[in-house]
mmCIF file of C-alpha atoms and ligand atoms in Angstrom:
data_model
loop_
_atom_site.group_PDB
_atom_site.id
_atom_site.type_symbol
_atom_site.label_atom_id
_atom_site.label_comp_id
_atom_site.label_asym_id
_atom_site.label_seq_id
_atom_site.Cartn_x
_atom_site.Cartn_y
_atom_site.Cartn_z
ATOM 1 C CA MET F 125 -0.085 0.210 0.067
ATOM 2 C CA ARG F 126 2.170 3.020 -1.419
ATOM 3 C CA ASN F 127 1.782 5.649 -3.726
ATOM 4 C CA LEU F 128 -1.565 5.898 -2.806
ATOM 5 C CA ASP F 129 -3.132 8.761 -5.626
ATOM 6 C CA GLU F 130 -5.864 10.671 -5.732
ATOM 7 C CA ASP F 131 -7.517 7.910 -8.084
ATOM 8 C CA ASN F 132 -6.623 4.153 -5.811
ATOM 9 C CA ILE F 133 -6.474 5.567 -2.231
ATOM 10 C CA THR F 134 -10.647 4.828 -1.716
ATOM 11 C CA ARG F 135 -10.170 1.475 -2.515
ATOM 12 C CA ALA F 136 -7.067 1.706 -0.472
ATOM 13 C CA VAL F 137 -8.589 2.420 3.130
ATOM 14 C CA ILE F 138 -11.356 0.615 2.142
ATOM 15 C CA GLY F 139 -9.558 -2.653 1.284
ATOM 16 C CA ALA F 140 -7.687 -2.008 5.046
ATOM 17 C CA HIS F 141 -11.322 -2.486 6.967
ATOM 18 C CA ALA F 142 -10.754 -5.893 5.727
ATOM 19 C CA LYS F 143 -10.859 -7.125 9.341
ATOM 20 C CA ALA F 144 -13.108 -5.102 11.554
ATOM 21 C CA ALA F 145 -15.072 -6.235 14.123
ATOM 22 C CA SER F 146 -18.529 -7.230 12.386
ATOM 23 C CA SER F 147 -19.534 -6.768 9.347
ATOM 24 C CA ARG F 148 -22.008 -3.896 9.758
ATOM 25 C CA MET F 149 -19.005 -1.849 11.027
ATOM 26 C CA ARG F 150 -17.322 -2.434 7.302
ATOM 27 C CA GLU F 151 -20.417 -1.527 6.025
ATOM 28 C CA VAL F 152 -21.035 1.444 7.414
ATOM 29 C CA MET F 153 -16.787 2.840 7.076
ATOM 30 C CA THR F 154 -16.903 1.434 3.456
ATOM 31 C CA SER F 155 -19.909 3.821 2.576
ATOM 32 C CA LEU F 156 -18.616 6.352 4.979
ATOM 33 C CA VAL F 157 -15.152 6.136 3.139
ATOM 34 C CA GLN F 158 -16.791 6.634 -0.087
ATOM 35 C CA HIS F 159 -19.037 9.378 0.371
ATOM 36 C CA LEU F 160 -16.904 11.396 2.166
ATOM 37 C CA HIS F 161 -13.405 10.913 -0.564
ATOM 38 C CA ALA F 162 -16.313 10.938 -2.795
ATOM 39 C CA PHE F 163 -17.797 14.623 -1.650
ATOM 40 C CA ALA F 164 -13.673 16.103 -1.240
ATOM 41 C CA ARG F 165 -13.266 14.926 -5.207
ATOM 42 C CA GLU F 166 -16.401 16.482 -6.030
ATOM 43 C CA ILE F 167 -15.505 19.680 -4.322
ATOM 44 C CA ALA F 168 -12.452 19.500 -5.323
ATOM 45 C CA LEU F 169 -11.379 20.711 -1.392
ATOM 46 C CA THR F 170 -8.751 23.168 -1.408
ATOM 47 C CA GLU F 171 -6.145 22.754 2.053
ATOM 48 C CA GLU F 172 -7.614 25.641 3.754
ATOM 49 C CA GLU F 173 -11.199 24.152 3.664
ATOM 50 C CA TRP F 174 -10.125 21.153 5.417
ATOM 51 C CA PHE F 175 -8.404 22.804 7.523
ATOM 52 C CA HIS F 176 -11.908 25.141 8.173
ATOM 53 C CA GLY F 177 -13.607 21.995 8.713
ATOM 54 C CA ILE F 178 -11.401 20.032 11.450
ATOM 55 C CA GLN F 179 -11.124 23.360 13.157
ATOM 56 C CA PHE F 180 -14.997 23.751 13.379
ATOM 57 C CA LEU F 181 -15.097 19.885 14.517
ATOM 58 C CA THR F 182 -12.372 20.643 17.153
ATOM 59 C CA GLU F 183 -15.012 23.269 18.558
ATOM 60 C CA VAL F 184 -18.412 21.003 18.200
ATOM 61 C CA GLY F 185 -16.002 18.656 20.843
ATOM 62 C CA HIS F 186 -15.535 21.287 22.689
ATOM 63 C CA ILE F 187 -18.248 22.883 23.629
ATOM 64 C CA THR F 188 -20.009 19.934 24.212
ATOM 65 C CA SER F 189 -20.399 18.853 27.850
ATOM 66 C CA ASP F 190 -23.021 17.347 29.950
ATOM 67 C CA ALA F 191 -25.489 20.500 29.733
ATOM 68 C CA ARG F 192 -25.333 20.878 25.558
ATOM 69 C CA GLN F 193 -24.562 18.116 22.725
ATOM 70 C CA GLU F 194 -23.384 20.090 20.078
ATOM 71 C CA PHE F 195 -22.982 16.870 18.277
ATOM 72 C CA ILE F 196 -26.893 16.223 17.667
ATOM 73 C CA LEU F 197 -27.354 20.434 17.326
ATOM 74 C CA LEU F 198 -25.490 19.522 14.167
ATOM 75 C CA SER F 199 -26.996 16.342 12.859
ATOM 76 C CA ASP F 200 -30.559 18.718 13.637
ATOM 77 C CA THR F 201 -29.819 21.599 11.980
ATOM 78 C CA LEU F 202 -27.640 19.679 8.241
ATOM 79 C CA GLY F 203 -31.506 17.708 8.494
ATOM 80 C CA LEU F 204 -29.297 14.025 9.821
ATOM 81 C CA SER F 205 -31.184 13.444 13.105
ATOM 82 C CA MET F 206 -34.820 13.565 11.186
ATOM 83 C CA LEU F 207 -33.551 11.607 8.182
ATOM 84 C CA VAL F 208 -33.009 8.669 10.959
ATOM 85 C CA THR F 209 -36.025 9.315 12.350
ATOM 86 C CA ALA F 210 -37.619 9.434 9.290
ATOM 87 C CA LEU F 211 -36.044 6.011 7.719
ATOM 88 C CA ASN F 212 -36.466 4.621 11.055
ATOM 89 C CA ASN F 213 -40.566 5.013 12.128
ATOM 90 C CA LYS F 214 -42.423 3.898 8.347
ATOM 91 C CA LYS F 215 -45.694 4.022 9.557
ATOM 92 C CA PRO F 216 -48.541 2.350 8.112
ATOM 93 C CA HIS F 217 -50.973 5.331 6.396
ATOM 94 C CA GLY F 218 -52.906 6.710 9.138
ATOM 95 C CA CYS F 219 -50.603 6.297 11.781
ATOM 96 C CA THR F 220 -49.708 9.597 14.189
ATOM 97 C CA GLU F 221 -45.996 11.300 11.912
ATOM 98 C CA SER F 222 -42.845 10.761 14.221
ATOM 99 C CA THR F 223 -40.208 13.846 14.706
ATOM 100 C CA VAL F 224 -36.856 14.358 15.640
ATOM 101 C CA PHE F 225 -36.442 14.187 19.453
ATOM 102 C CA GLY F 226 -34.737 16.822 21.149
ATOM 103 C CA PRO F 227 -32.216 17.591 23.692
ATOM 104 C CA PHE F 228 -34.428 18.729 26.256
ATOM 105 C CA HIS F 229 -36.485 14.541 27.376
ATOM 106 C CA ILE F 230 -35.591 14.059 30.651
ATOM 107 C CA GLU F 231 -36.309 10.706 32.649
ATOM 108 C CA ASN F 232 -38.663 10.240 35.358
ATOM 109 C CA SER F 233 -40.147 13.727 34.952
ATOM 110 C CA PRO F 234 -42.765 14.577 37.619
ATOM 111 C CA HIS F 235 -46.169 12.203 37.431
ATOM 112 C CA VAL F 236 -49.558 14.124 36.549
ATOM 113 C CA GLU F 237 -52.729 13.422 37.285
ATOM 114 C CA LEU F 238 -54.897 13.682 34.409
ATOM 115 C CA GLY F 239 -56.618 16.850 34.745
ATOM 116 C CA GLY F 240 -53.642 18.196 36.874
ATOM 117 C CA ASP F 241 -51.802 21.259 35.596
ATOM 118 C CA VAL F 242 -48.371 20.021 34.064
ATOM 119 C CA ALA F 243 -47.283 23.577 34.073
ATOM 120 C CA ASN F 244 -46.008 24.043 37.806
ATOM 121 C CA GLY F 245 -45.446 27.435 37.030
ATOM 122 C CA ALA F 246 -44.046 27.986 34.026
ATOM 123 C CA GLN F 247 -45.100 31.470 31.825
ATOM 124 C CA GLY F 248 -47.279 31.272 29.861
ATOM 125 C CA GLU F 249 -50.626 31.663 28.777
ATOM 126 C CA PRO F 250 -52.299 29.155 29.536
ATOM 127 C CA CYS F 251 -53.106 25.888 27.437
ATOM 128 C CA PHE F 252 -56.241 23.274 27.784
ATOM 129 C CA VAL F 253 -55.152 19.819 26.388
ATOM 130 C CA ARG F 254 -56.730 17.214 25.664
ATOM 131 C CA GLY F 255 -56.732 13.876 22.934
ATOM 132 C CA THR F 256 -56.851 10.384 22.593
ATOM 133 C CA ILE F 257 -54.913 8.035 22.442
ATOM 134 C CA VAL F 258 -56.292 4.541 19.179
ATOM 135 C CA ASN F 259 -55.382 2.173 17.285
ATOM 136 C CA LEU F 260 -55.668 2.041 13.306
ATOM 137 C CA ALA F 261 -59.414 0.744 13.476
ATOM 138 C CA GLY F 262 -60.331 4.112 15.448
ATOM 139 C CA HIS F 263 -60.511 1.457 19.308
ATOM 140 C CA PRO F 264 -59.356 3.704 21.805
ATOM 141 C CA ILE F 265 -55.672 2.206 23.713
ATOM 142 C CA PRO F 266 -56.608 2.076 27.786
ATOM 143 C CA HIS F 267 -53.645 3.271 29.646
ATOM 144 C CA ALA F 268 -51.336 4.563 28.100
ATOM 145 C CA GLU F 269 -47.628 6.466 28.918
ATOM 146 C CA LEU F 270 -47.964 9.918 27.828
ATOM 147 C CA GLN F 271 -44.327 12.505 28.691
ATOM 148 C CA VAL F 272 -45.203 15.653 27.636
ATOM 149 C CA TRP F 273 -42.221 18.332 27.612
ATOM 150 C CA GLN F 274 -42.301 22.278 26.492
ATOM 151 C CA ALA F 275 -40.573 25.237 26.244
ATOM 152 C CA ASP F 276 -42.315 28.295 28.554
ATOM 153 C CA ALA F 277 -43.372 32.262 27.559
ATOM 154 C CA ALA F 278 -39.901 32.538 27.098
ATOM 155 C CA GLY F 279 -38.476 29.874 24.463
ATOM 156 C CA ASN F 280 -36.957 28.323 27.940
ATOM 157 C CA TYR F 281 -36.992 24.384 28.375
ATOM 158 C CA ASP F 282 -37.038 24.240 32.469
ATOM 159 C CA VAL F 283 -34.372 21.998 32.123
ATOM 160 C CA GLN F 284 -32.340 25.817 30.686
ATOM 161 C CA TYR F 285 -32.908 27.699 33.963
ATOM 162 C CA ALA F 286 -30.119 27.428 37.145
ATOM 163 C CA ASP F 287 -33.244 25.671 38.877
ATOM 164 C CA ARG F 288 -33.631 22.561 36.115
ATOM 165 C CA ASP F 289 -34.678 20.807 39.277
ATOM 166 C CA VAL F 290 -37.758 22.140 39.368
ATOM 167 C CA HIS F 291 -40.030 20.489 36.679
ATOM 168 C CA ARG F 292 -42.169 23.039 35.134
ATOM 169 C CA ALA F 293 -43.931 22.330 31.260
ATOM 170 C CA ARG F 294 -42.671 18.860 31.745
ATOM 171 C CA ALA F 295 -44.976 15.490 33.555
ATOM 172 C CA THR F 296 -45.951 11.478 32.641
ATOM 173 C CA LEU F 297 -50.101 11.708 33.178
ATOM 174 C CA VAL F 298 -51.139 7.478 31.932
ATOM 175 C CA ALA F 299 -54.658 7.899 29.793
ATOM 176 C CA ASP F 300 -57.759 6.249 31.039
ATOM 177 C CA ALA F 301 -59.422 3.457 30.510
ATOM 178 C CA ASP F 302 -60.926 4.946 27.223
ATOM 179 C CA GLY F 303 -57.574 5.976 25.724
ATOM 180 C CA ALA F 304 -58.175 9.937 26.599
ATOM 181 C CA PHE F 305 -56.285 12.090 28.252
ATOM 182 C CA HIS F 306 -56.302 15.856 29.446
ATOM 183 C CA PHE F 307 -54.091 18.626 31.515
ATOM 184 C CA LYS F 308 -53.266 21.968 31.227
ATOM 185 C CA SER F 309 -50.029 23.449 30.401
ATOM 186 C CA ILE F 310 -49.166 26.870 29.050
ATOM 187 C CA ARG F 311 -49.590 27.818 25.323
ATOM 188 C CA ALA F 312 -46.473 26.549 23.307
ATOM 189 C CA GLU F 313 -44.460 28.881 21.646
ATOM 190 C CA ALA F 314 -41.654 29.506 18.813
ATOM 191 C CA TYR F 315 -38.179 29.575 20.147
ATOM 192 C CA PRO F 316 -34.617 29.743 19.161
ATOM 193 C CA ILE F 317 -32.779 26.079 19.451
ATOM 194 C CA PRO F 318 -28.662 27.171 21.163
ATOM 195 C CA HIS F 319 -27.419 29.409 18.412
ATOM 196 C CA ASP F 320 -24.242 30.990 20.742
ATOM 197 C CA GLY F 321 -22.038 28.564 19.603
ATOM 198 C CA PRO F 322 -20.656 27.393 16.623
ATOM 199 C CA VAL F 323 -23.845 26.178 15.094
ATOM 200 C CA GLY F 324 -25.067 29.043 15.670
ATOM 201 C CA ARG F 325 -21.848 30.620 13.891
ATOM 202 C CA MET F 326 -22.652 27.980 10.748
ATOM 203 C CA LEU F 327 -26.701 28.841 10.750
ATOM 204 C CA LYS F 328 -25.864 32.557 10.340
ATOM 205 C CA ALA F 329 -22.802 31.737 7.698
ATOM 206 C CA LEU F 330 -25.933 30.081 5.697
ATOM 207 C CA GLY F 331 -28.494 31.943 5.993
ATOM 208 C CA ARG F 332 -30.347 30.409 8.161
ATOM 209 C CA HIS F 333 -32.650 30.970 11.476
ATOM 210 C CA PRO F 334 -31.834 29.508 14.786
ATOM 211 C CA TRP F 335 -35.794 29.007 15.108
ATOM 212 C CA ARG F 336 -38.480 26.501 15.816
ATOM 213 C CA PRO F 337 -41.766 26.646 15.401
ATOM 214 C CA ALA F 338 -43.968 26.643 18.373
ATOM 215 C CA HIS F 339 -44.778 22.196 19.424
ATOM 216 C CA LEU F 340 -44.941 21.006 22.789
ATOM 217 C CA HIS F 341 -43.350 16.871 22.499
ATOM 218 C CA PHE F 342 -45.063 13.929 23.304
ATOM 219 C CA MET F 343 -43.515 10.467 23.556
ATOM 220 C CA ILE F 344 -46.208 7.630 24.488
ATOM 221 C CA THR F 345 -45.816 4.090 25.064
ATOM 222 C CA ALA F 346 -48.497 1.883 25.130
ATOM 223 C CA PRO F 347 -48.034 -2.492 25.791
ATOM 224 C CA GLY F 348 -47.687 -4.198 21.656
ATOM 225 C CA TYR F 349 -47.253 -1.233 19.935
ATOM 226 C CA GLU F 350 -44.440 1.305 19.271
ATOM 227 C CA ARG F 351 -42.970 3.560 21.560
ATOM 228 C CA LEU F 352 -44.180 6.884 19.869
ATOM 229 C CA ILE F 353 -42.087 10.069 19.862
ATOM 230 C CA THR F 354 -43.589 13.290 18.483
ATOM 231 C CA HIS F 355 -44.836 16.698 18.339
ATOM 232 C CA VAL F 356 -47.960 18.196 17.877
ATOM 233 C CA PHE F 357 -47.383 22.187 16.329
ATOM 234 C CA ARG F 358 -49.638 25.569 16.434
ATOM 235 C CA GLU F 359 -51.344 26.315 13.308
ATOM 236 C CA GLY F 360 -49.845 29.421 12.063
ATOM 237 C CA ASP F 361 -46.929 29.288 13.486
ATOM 238 C CA ARG F 362 -44.333 32.033 11.427
ATOM 239 C CA TYR F 363 -41.665 29.307 11.144
ATOM 240 C CA LEU F 364 -43.612 26.111 10.570
ATOM 241 C CA ASP F 365 -42.126 26.023 7.409
ATOM 242 C CA SER F 366 -38.706 27.097 7.727
ATOM 243 C CA ASP F 367 -37.858 24.650 11.206
ATOM 244 C CA ALA F 368 -34.292 24.653 12.148
ATOM 245 C CA VAL F 369 -34.288 20.954 12.305
ATOM 246 C CA PHE F 370 -36.788 19.704 9.495
ATOM 247 C CA GLY F 371 -39.694 18.350 11.836
ATOM 248 C CA VAL F 372 -42.631 19.271 10.746
ATOM 249 C CA ARG F 373 -45.252 17.339 9.485
ATOM 250 C CA SER F 374 -48.295 18.793 8.024
ATOM 251 C CA SER F 375 -50.144 15.950 9.931
ATOM 252 C CA LEU F 376 -48.466 17.512 13.374
ATOM 253 C CA ILE F 377 -50.340 20.280 13.007
ATOM 254 C CA ALA F 378 -53.033 21.038 15.008
ATOM 255 C CA ASP F 379 -55.009 24.604 16.372
ATOM 256 C CA TRP F 380 -54.375 26.272 19.317
ATOM 257 C CA VAL F 381 -58.005 27.626 19.791
ATOM 258 C CA GLN F 382 -57.323 31.054 21.563
ATOM 259 C CA HIS F 383 -60.671 31.951 24.093
ATOM 260 C CA PRO F 384 -61.713 35.743 25.589
ATOM 261 C CA ALA F 385 -60.813 35.404 29.522
ATOM 262 C CA GLY F 386 -63.959 33.093 30.998
ATOM 263 C CA VAL F 387 -64.969 30.172 32.225
ATOM 264 C CA ALA F 388 -61.876 26.944 31.376
ATOM 265 C CA PRO F 389 -62.511 23.717 30.623
ATOM 266 C CA ASP F 390 -62.229 22.025 33.869
ATOM 267 C CA GLY F 391 -65.298 24.694 35.548
ATOM 268 C CA THR F 392 -62.869 26.884 36.857
ATOM 269 C CA PRO F 393 -63.022 31.188 35.972
ATOM 270 C CA SER F 394 -60.173 32.661 33.942
ATOM 271 C CA ASP F 395 -59.391 35.691 34.573
ATOM 272 C CA VAL F 396 -56.649 35.560 31.173
ATOM 273 C CA PRO F 397 -57.130 34.417 28.023
ATOM 274 C CA PHE F 398 -56.475 30.579 27.835
ATOM 275 C CA ASN F 399 -56.331 28.235 25.131
ATOM 276 C CA THR F 400 -57.915 25.056 24.070
ATOM 277 C CA LEU F 401 -55.760 22.023 21.810
ATOM 278 C CA SER F 402 -57.122 19.101 21.150
ATOM 279 C CA PHE F 403 -55.334 16.421 19.444
ATOM 280 C CA ARG F 404 -55.719 11.736 18.391
ATOM 281 C CA PHE F 405 -53.092 9.759 18.230
ATOM 282 C CA VAL F 406 -52.873 6.503 16.790
ATOM 283 C CA LEU F 407 -50.603 4.486 17.380
ATOM 284 C CA ASN F 408 -48.497 1.784 15.433
ATOM 285 C CA PRO F 409 -48.665 -2.060 16.631
ATOM 286 C CA ALA F 410 -45.337 -3.456 17.262
ATOM 287 C CA PRO F 411 -43.954 -5.914 15.628
ATOM 288 C CA ALA F 412 -44.122 -8.836 16.806
ATOM 289 C CA GLY F 413 -42.045 -9.962 19.896
ATOM 290 C CA GLU F 414 -41.047 -5.979 20.205
ATOM 291 C CA SER F 415 -42.778 -3.886 22.361
ATOM 292 C CA GLY F 416 -42.746 0.087 23.126
ATOM 293 C CA ARG F 417 -39.719 0.019 20.589
ATOM 294 C CA ARG F 418 -37.302 3.609 21.639
ATOM 295 C CA GLN F 419 -37.206 5.821 18.290
ATOM 296 C CA ALA F 420 -33.776 5.344 17.000
ATOM 297 C CA ASN F 421 -33.147 9.625 17.063
ATOM 298 C CA SER F 422 -33.367 8.805 21.271
ATOM 299 C CA VAL F 423 -29.390 8.607 21.711
ATOM 300 C CA GLY F 424 -30.139 8.730 25.893
ATOM 301 C CA TRP F 425 -28.365 12.338 25.793
ATOM 302 C CA LYS F 426 -29.610 13.872 28.906
ATOM 303 C CA PRO F 427 -28.890 18.120 29.737
ATOM 304 C CA ARG F 428 -27.536 17.667 33.561
ATOM 305 C CA LYS F 429 -27.473 21.422 34.069
ATOM 306 C CA GLU F 430 -28.388 24.931 32.765
ATOM 307 C CA LEU F 431 -28.435 24.933 28.762
ATOM 308 C CA GLU F 432 -26.892 28.480 27.379
ATOM 309 C CA THR F 433 -29.680 30.072 24.586
HETATM 310 C C1 BEZ D 628 -36.416 20.443 20.499
HETATM 311 O O1 BEZ D 628 -37.848 20.557 19.659
HETATM 312 O O2 BEZ D 628 -36.492 20.666 21.901
HETATM 313 C C2 BEZ D 628 -36.030 20.717 19.774
HETATM 314 C C3 BEZ D 628 -34.628 19.280 18.584
HETATM 315 C C4 BEZ D 628 -33.924 19.748 17.856
HETATM 316 C C5 BEZ D 628 -32.811 20.980 18.678
HETATM 317 C C6 BEZ D 628 -32.875 21.442 20.118
HETATM 318 C C7 BEZ D 628 -34.230 21.469 19.864
HETATM 319 FE FE1 FE D 629 -38.539 21.667 21.559
#
């Protein structure tokens, strides 16, 4: 393996993987090397550009910590996260579509009874959410578990604040025997993804903004069904067609109906305007022998400290 040139180096690198730990690893790395080399050839990558790329990835690594996963943000903003979600979550027509997981989910969010207040002091216009969880035949799926999480009116998740252990606008609930659920939260608002690091600079250099359209995250699990990781997006949001992470599906857009102050759906008087949202989730049966499969884009990333935005 000597005197390699631009014509034979790709074959030489691939040949060096002959003893890879597994055939899948060999397949993945062969394809990666082929595409990486083809990319460099296609754009006639200069040495300066190569070094600029190395510096960029170094910065992505340096800012990544327990509290911030810049590599996932890079994957999200390059559309890779949504591509992997799409490749791994093909469902029959009629099932609720999946979308990106995002970095703000946490395990063991507080359990809230049906009808309870998920907001727990998070700032925002009140929103009363209700819905059902059904199968493809439209029959209710009893007692599914729902995890919900969302940003507040300032565009921050609870874990982005200094008192990040106080959970607001996130909860775990269990639907009733008829597959129905309802809870009180706050109106979802658009927010920018963390953009004070290298990914933010990349977006700026590309003439892109960092905003995500207003949405409410759901993770729904029920025995015998695939785990659903998705959002419900707010109809009318200005960023629906330019989501920084390419996660919007038309089927996931719903009306947040605004109501003037008055009697709220839970029968209590509201002296401020409030919103109502209703959504029906259709779960896909799990393949035989598999239940509650974790969506491939949920990488187990858990921010631990305050995140800078
Ligand atoms: C989110 O929706 O929480 C999110 C998704 C991707 C990147 C940042 C945030
Ligand atoms: Fe989000």
